Short mmCIF file of C-alpha atoms in Angstrom, two decimals:
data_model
loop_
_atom_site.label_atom_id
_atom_site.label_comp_id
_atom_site.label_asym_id
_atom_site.label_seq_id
_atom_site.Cartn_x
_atom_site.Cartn_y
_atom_site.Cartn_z
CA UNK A 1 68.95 91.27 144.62
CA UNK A 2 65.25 90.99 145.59
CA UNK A 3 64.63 91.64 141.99
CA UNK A 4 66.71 88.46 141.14
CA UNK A 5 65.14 86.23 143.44
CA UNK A 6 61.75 87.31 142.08
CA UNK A 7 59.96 89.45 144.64
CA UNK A 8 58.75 92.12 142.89
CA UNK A 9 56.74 89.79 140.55
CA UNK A 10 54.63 88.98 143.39
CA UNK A 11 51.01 89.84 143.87
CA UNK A 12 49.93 92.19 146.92
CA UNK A 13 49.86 89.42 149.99
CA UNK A 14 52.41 88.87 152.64
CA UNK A 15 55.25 87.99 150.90
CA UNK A 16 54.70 91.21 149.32
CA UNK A 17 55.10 92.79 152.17
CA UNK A 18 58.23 91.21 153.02
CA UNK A 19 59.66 92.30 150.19
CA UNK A 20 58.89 95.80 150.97
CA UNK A 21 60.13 95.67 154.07
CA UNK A 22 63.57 94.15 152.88
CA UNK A 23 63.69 97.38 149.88
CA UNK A 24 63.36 99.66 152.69
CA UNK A 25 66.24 98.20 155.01
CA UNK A 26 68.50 97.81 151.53
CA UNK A 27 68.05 101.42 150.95
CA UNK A 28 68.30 102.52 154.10
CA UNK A 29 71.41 100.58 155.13
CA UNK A 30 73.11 102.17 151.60
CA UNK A 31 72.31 105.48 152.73
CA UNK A 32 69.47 106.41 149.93
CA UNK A 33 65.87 107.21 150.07
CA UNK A 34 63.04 105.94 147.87
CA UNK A 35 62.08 109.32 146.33
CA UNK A 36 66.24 110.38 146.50
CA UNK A 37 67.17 110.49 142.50
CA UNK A 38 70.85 111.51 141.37
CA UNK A 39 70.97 113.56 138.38
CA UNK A 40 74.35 111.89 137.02
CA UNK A 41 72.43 108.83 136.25
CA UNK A 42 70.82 110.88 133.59
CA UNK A 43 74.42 112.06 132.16
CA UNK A 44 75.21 110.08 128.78
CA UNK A 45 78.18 106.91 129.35
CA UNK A 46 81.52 108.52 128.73
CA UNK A 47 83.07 106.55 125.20
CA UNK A 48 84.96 103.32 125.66
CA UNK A 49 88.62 103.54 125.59
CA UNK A 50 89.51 102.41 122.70
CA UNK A 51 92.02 99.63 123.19
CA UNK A 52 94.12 100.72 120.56
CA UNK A 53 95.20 103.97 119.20
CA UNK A 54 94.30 104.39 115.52
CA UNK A 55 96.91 104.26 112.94
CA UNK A 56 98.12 107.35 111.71
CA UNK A 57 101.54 106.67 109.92
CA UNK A 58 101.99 104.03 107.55
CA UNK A 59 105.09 103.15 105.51
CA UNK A 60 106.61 100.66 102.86
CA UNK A 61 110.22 99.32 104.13
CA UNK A 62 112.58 97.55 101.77
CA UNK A 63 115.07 94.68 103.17
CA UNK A 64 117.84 94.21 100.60
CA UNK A 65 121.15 92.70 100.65
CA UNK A 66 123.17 89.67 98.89
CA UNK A 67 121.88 85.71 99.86
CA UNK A 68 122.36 84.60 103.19
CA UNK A 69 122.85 87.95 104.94
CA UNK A 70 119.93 87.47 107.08
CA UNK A 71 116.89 89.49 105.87
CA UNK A 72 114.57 87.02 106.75
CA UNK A 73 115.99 86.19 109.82
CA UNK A 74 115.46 89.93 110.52
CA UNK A 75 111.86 90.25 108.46
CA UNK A 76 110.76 87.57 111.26
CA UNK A 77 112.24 89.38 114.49
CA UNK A 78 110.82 92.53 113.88
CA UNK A 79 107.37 91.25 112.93
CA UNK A 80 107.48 88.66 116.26
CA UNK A 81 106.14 85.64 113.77
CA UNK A 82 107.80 83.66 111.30
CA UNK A 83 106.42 85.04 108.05
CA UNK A 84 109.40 83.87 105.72
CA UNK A 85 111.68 80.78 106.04
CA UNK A 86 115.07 80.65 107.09
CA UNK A 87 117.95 78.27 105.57
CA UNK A 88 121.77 78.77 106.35
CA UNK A 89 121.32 78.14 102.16
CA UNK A 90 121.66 81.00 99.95
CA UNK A 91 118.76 81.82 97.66
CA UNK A 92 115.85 80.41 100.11
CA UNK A 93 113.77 83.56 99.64
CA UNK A 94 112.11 82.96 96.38
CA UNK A 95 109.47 85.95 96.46
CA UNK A 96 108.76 88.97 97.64
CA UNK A 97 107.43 88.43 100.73
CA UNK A 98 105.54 91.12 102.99
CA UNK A 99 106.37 91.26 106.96
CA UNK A 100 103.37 93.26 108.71
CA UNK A 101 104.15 95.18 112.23
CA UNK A 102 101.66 97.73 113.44
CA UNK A 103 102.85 99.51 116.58
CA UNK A 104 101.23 102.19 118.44
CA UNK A 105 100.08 104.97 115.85
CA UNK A 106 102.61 103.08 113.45
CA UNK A 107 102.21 100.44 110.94
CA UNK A 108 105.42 98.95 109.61
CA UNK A 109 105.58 96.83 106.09
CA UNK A 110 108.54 95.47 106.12
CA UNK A 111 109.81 93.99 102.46
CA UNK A 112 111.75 90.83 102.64
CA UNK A 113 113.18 89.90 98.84
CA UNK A 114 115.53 87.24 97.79
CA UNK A 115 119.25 87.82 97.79
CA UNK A 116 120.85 89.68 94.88
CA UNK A 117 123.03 87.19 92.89
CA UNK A 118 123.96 86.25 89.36
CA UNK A 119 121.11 84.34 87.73
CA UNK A 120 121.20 80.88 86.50
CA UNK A 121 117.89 80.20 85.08
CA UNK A 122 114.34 81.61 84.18
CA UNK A 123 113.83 81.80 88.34
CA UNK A 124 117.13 82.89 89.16
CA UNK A 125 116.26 85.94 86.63
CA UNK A 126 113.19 86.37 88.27
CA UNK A 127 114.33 86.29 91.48
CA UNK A 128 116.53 89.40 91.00
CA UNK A 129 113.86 91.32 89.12
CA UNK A 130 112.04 90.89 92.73
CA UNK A 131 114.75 92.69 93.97
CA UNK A 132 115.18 95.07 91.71
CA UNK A 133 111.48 96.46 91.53
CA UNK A 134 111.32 95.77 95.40
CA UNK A 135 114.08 98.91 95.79
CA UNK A 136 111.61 100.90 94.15
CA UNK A 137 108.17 102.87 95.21
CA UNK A 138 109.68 102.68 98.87
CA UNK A 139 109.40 104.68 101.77
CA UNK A 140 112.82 103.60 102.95
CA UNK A 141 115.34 101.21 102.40
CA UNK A 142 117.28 99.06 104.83
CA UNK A 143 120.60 97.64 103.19
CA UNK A 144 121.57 94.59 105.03
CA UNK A 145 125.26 93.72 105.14
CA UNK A 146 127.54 91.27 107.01
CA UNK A 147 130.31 92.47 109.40
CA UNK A 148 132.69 92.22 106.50
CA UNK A 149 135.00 95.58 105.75
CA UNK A 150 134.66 95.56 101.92
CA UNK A 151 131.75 96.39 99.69
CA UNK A 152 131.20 93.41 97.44
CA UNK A 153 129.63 93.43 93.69
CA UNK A 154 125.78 92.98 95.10
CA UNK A 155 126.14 95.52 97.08
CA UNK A 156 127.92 98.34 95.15
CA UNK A 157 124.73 97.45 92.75
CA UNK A 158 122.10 98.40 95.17
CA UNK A 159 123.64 100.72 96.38
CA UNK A 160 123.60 102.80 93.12
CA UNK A 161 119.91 101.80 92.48
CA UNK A 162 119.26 103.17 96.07
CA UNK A 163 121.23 106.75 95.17
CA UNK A 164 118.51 106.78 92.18
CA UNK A 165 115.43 106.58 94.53
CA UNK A 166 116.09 109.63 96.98
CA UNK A 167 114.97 107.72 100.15
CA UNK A 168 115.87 107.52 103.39
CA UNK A 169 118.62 104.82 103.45
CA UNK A 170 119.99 102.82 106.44
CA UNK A 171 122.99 100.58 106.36
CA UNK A 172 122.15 97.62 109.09
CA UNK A 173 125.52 96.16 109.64
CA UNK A 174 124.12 92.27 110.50
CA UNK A 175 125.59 89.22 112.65
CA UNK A 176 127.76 91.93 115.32
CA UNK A 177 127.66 88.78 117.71
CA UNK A 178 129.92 86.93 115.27
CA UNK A 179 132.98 90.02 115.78
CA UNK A 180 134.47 92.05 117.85
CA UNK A 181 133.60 95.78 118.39
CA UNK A 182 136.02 97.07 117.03
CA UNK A 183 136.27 95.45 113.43
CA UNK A 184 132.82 96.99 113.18
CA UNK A 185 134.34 100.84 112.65
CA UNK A 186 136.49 99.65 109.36
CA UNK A 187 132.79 98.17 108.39
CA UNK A 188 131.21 101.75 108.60
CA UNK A 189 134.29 103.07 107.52
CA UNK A 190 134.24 101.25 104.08
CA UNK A 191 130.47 101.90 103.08
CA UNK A 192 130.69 105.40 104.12
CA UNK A 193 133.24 105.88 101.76
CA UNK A 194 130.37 104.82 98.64
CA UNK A 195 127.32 106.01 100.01
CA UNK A 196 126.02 108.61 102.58
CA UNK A 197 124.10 106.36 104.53
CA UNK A 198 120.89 107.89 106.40
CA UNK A 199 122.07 106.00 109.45
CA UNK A 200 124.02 103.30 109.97
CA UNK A 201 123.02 100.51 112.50
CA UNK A 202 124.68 97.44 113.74
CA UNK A 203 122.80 94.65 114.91
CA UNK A 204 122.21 90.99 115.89
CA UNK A 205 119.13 89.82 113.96
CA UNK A 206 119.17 86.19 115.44
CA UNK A 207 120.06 86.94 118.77
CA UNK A 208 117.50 90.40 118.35
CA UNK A 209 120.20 93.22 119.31
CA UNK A 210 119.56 96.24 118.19
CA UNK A 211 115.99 95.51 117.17
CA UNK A 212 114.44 98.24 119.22
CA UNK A 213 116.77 101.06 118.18
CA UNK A 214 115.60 99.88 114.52
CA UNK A 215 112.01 100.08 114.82
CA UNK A 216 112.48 103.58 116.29
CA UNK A 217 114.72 104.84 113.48
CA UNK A 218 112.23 103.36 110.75
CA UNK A 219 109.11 105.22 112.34
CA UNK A 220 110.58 108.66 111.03
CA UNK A 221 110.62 107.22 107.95
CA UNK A 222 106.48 106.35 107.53
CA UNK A 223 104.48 109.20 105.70
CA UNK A 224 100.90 110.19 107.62
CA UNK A 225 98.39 107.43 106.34
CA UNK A 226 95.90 105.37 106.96
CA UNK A 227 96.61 101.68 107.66
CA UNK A 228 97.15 99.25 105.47
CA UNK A 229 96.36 96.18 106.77
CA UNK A 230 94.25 95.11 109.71
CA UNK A 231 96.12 95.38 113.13
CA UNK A 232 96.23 92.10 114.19
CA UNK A 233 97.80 90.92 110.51
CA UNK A 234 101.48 90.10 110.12
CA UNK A 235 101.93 88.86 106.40
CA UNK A 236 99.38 89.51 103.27
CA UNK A 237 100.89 85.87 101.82
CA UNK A 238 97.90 83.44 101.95
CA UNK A 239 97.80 80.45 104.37
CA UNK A 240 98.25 77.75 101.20
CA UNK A 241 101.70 79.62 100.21
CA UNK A 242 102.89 80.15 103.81
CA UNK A 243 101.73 76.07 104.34
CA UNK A 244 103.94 75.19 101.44
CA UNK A 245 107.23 77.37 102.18
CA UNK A 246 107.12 75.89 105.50
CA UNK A 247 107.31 72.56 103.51
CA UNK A 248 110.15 74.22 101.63
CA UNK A 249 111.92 75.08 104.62
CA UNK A 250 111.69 72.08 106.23
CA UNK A 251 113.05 69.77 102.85
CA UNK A 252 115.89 72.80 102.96
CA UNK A 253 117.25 71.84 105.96
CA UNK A 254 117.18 67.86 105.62
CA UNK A 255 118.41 67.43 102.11
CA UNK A 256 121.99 67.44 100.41
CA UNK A 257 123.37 70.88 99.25
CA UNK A 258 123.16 70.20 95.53
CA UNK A 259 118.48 69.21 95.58
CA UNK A 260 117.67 72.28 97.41
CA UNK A 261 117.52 74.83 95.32
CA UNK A 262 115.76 72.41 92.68
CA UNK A 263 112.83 71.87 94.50
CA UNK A 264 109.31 73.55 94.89
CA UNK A 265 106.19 73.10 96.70
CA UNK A 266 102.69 72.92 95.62
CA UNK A 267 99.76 72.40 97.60
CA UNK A 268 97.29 70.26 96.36
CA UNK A 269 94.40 70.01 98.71
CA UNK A 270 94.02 72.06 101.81
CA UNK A 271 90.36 71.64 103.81
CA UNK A 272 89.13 71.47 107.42
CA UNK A 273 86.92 68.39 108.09
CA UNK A 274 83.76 69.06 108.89
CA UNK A 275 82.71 69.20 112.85
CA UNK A 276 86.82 68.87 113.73
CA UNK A 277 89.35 71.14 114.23
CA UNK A 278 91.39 68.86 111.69
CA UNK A 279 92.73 69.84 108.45
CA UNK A 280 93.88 67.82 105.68
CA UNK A 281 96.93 68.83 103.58
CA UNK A 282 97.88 67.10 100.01
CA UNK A 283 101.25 68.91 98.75
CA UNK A 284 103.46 67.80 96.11
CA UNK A 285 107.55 68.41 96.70
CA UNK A 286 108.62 68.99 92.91
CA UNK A 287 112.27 67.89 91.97
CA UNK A 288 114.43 68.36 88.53
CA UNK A 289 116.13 64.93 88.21
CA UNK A 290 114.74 61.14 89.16
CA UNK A 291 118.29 60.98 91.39
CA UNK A 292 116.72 63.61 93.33
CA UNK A 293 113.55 62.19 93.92
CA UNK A 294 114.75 58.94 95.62
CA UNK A 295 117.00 61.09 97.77
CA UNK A 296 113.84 62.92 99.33
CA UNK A 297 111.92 59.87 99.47
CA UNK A 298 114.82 58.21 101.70
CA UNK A 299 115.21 54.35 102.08
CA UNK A 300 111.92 53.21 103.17
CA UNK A 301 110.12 56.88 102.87
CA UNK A 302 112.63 57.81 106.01
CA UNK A 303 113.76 61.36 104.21
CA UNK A 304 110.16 62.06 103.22
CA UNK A 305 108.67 61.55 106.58
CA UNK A 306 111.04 63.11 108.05
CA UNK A 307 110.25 66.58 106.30
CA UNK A 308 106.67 65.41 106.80
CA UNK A 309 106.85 65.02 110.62
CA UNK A 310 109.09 68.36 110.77
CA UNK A 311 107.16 70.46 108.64
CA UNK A 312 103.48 69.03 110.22
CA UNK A 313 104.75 70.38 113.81
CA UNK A 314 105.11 73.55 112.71
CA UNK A 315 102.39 74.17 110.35
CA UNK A 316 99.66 73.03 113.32
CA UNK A 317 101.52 75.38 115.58
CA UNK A 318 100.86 78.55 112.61
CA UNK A 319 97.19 77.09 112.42
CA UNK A 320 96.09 76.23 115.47
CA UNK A 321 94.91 73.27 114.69
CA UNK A 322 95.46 69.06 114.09
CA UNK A 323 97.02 68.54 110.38
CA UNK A 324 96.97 65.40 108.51
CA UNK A 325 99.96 65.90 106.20
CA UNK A 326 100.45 63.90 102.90
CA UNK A 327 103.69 64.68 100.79
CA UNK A 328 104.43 63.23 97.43
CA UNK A 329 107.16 64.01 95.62
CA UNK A 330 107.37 64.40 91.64
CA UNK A 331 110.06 65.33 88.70
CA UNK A 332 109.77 67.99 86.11
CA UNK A 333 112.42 68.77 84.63
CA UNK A 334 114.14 71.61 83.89
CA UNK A 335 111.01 73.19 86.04
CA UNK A 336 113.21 76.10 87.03
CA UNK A 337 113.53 77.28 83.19
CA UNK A 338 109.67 77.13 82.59
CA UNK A 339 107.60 80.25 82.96
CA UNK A 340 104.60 78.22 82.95
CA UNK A 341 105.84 76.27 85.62
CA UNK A 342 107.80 79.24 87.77
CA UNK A 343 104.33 80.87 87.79
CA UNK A 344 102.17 77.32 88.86
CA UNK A 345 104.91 77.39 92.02
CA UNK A 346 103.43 80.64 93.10
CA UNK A 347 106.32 82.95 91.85
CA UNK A 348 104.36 85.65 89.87
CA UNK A 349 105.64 88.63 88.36
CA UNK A 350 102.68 90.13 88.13
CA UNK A 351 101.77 90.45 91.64
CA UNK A 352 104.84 92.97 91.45
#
């Protein structure tokens, strides 16, 4: 304290002295003389705790299943963020998209790919070639399925592709909270019958049943490794793509049944204005016919700003920061039969 306030700069003189008689009633009154030394001051600091434990098990996790069964829904429960987009539309997930969870000593990548279905165009066959080469070079593989006592086409396919790979497999029996217990048996029952499931697991993805008794199953499945990601990291897709598939998401769930699956997002311009915590977004909403495009304007621009207003709350929330939003909306057609064009949306094989 007297050091502080500046008393032992002083010169020899009376206030000096003061402050030598003030040292001596400081040490006396905590019980330690001026010659007293303690050798543990000399012992070297103990390390800091580190506030994490290091990573020592890493693993590769593969979500599978037919459209709509929830993978995404599930990808984003067990990472704790929205990495993916969810629609009540089959087909949303157009890429393979990485969930990141590091836990403990454990880090989780968790594989969310688009729904296995009969294709219908250049994206629709790329879109189950994802799948396909996302079942391989796995550590394990979690087949989704809906409550639903009969093993459909989709899933008798992965299924067999899953018997080739010699991995741990789990069968994650999804949406319980839509049945009753007991129609859940003749579920188990019916897949058991085709495959010999590692485990089998039923859970609620939306309302996040189950979750825990997941997370702890999939951690026997992670080989020793280092880490591949950095702890605090939940997706490897860059902020542009997740900025646009939130735009996606958002023109999903506003538009008629029929434009959805039509559509694509670019972003055009994406930059933080200098001295503000602003950033200004261009992205372009691409459609296949000119019908569509004056259904996602809307009369007066109401459909467009709608999507605008929707998706800007959300992407400011992901960023932390103010976003000034500016959607167009174009046509190219037949975009969806166009390898040039599938690979300009951000769909590319080779990232595979």
């Amino acid at each position: 304290v007297l050091h502080l306030l500046g008393y032992d700069h002083l010169d020899e003189g009376p206030q000096k002295a003061r402050m030598r008689a003030r040292e001596e009633a400081i040490l006396e009154g905590i019980g330690v003389t001026r010659d007293h030394f303690d050798e543990s001051l000399n012992a070297p600091l103990a390390p800091a705790a580190s506030a994490q434990p290091e990573v020592k098990r890493c693993g590769m996790i593969t979500l599978c299943g037919r459209p709509n069964v929830g993978k995404s829904t599930l990808t984003n429960a067990l990472v704790g963020e929205k990495v993916a987009i969810v629609s009540n539309k089959p087909q949303t997930t157009r890429n393979r998209i990485c969930g990141v969870l590091t836990r403990g000593e454990c880090q989780f990548v968790f594989l969310d790919t688009p729904g296995l279905h009969r294709a219908a165009n250049r994206l629709g066959d790329y879109m189950v070639d994802v799948v396909r080469r996302s079942v391989a070079d796995v550590d394990a593989v979690l087949l989704l399925v809906e409550p639903i006592p009969n093993v459909g086409g989709p899933e008798k396919e992965l299924i067999e592709q899953i018997k080739k790979m010699h991995v741990p497999s789990v069968l994650v029996i999804n949406k319980i909270d839509t049945v009753e217990k007991p129609q859940l048996l003749a579920v188990m029952e019916a897949y058991s019958k085709v495959h010999d499931f590692t485990a089998i697991l039923p859970i609620s993805a939306r309302r996040k049943e189950g979750l825990e008794e997941l997370l702890d199953l999939a951690a026997t499945f992670l080989p020793e490794g280092p880490q591949l990601f950095p702890r605090d990291a939940v997706t490897d897709q860059p902020e542009r793509q997740i900025v646009a598939e939130v735009i996606r998401e958002k023109a999903l769930h506003a538009l008629n049944e029929e434009i959805p699956h039509g559509i694509a997002v670019s972003v055009d311009k994406m930059k933080v204005r200098k001295g503000k915590k602003i950033i200004d977004i261009d992205a372009t909403i691409v459609c296949e016919k000119d019908s569509h495009k004056g259904i996602i304007i809307g009369k007066q621009g109401s459909m467009l700003k709608k999507i605008g207003s929707n998706a800007r709350y959300e992407i400011e929330r992901l960023l932390d920061a103010k976003v000034n939003l500016q959607l167009w909306v174009k046509v190219k057609k037949d975009w969806r039969d166009s390898d040039f064009l599938i690979k300009n949306f951000g769909y590319r094989k080779d990232e595979m």
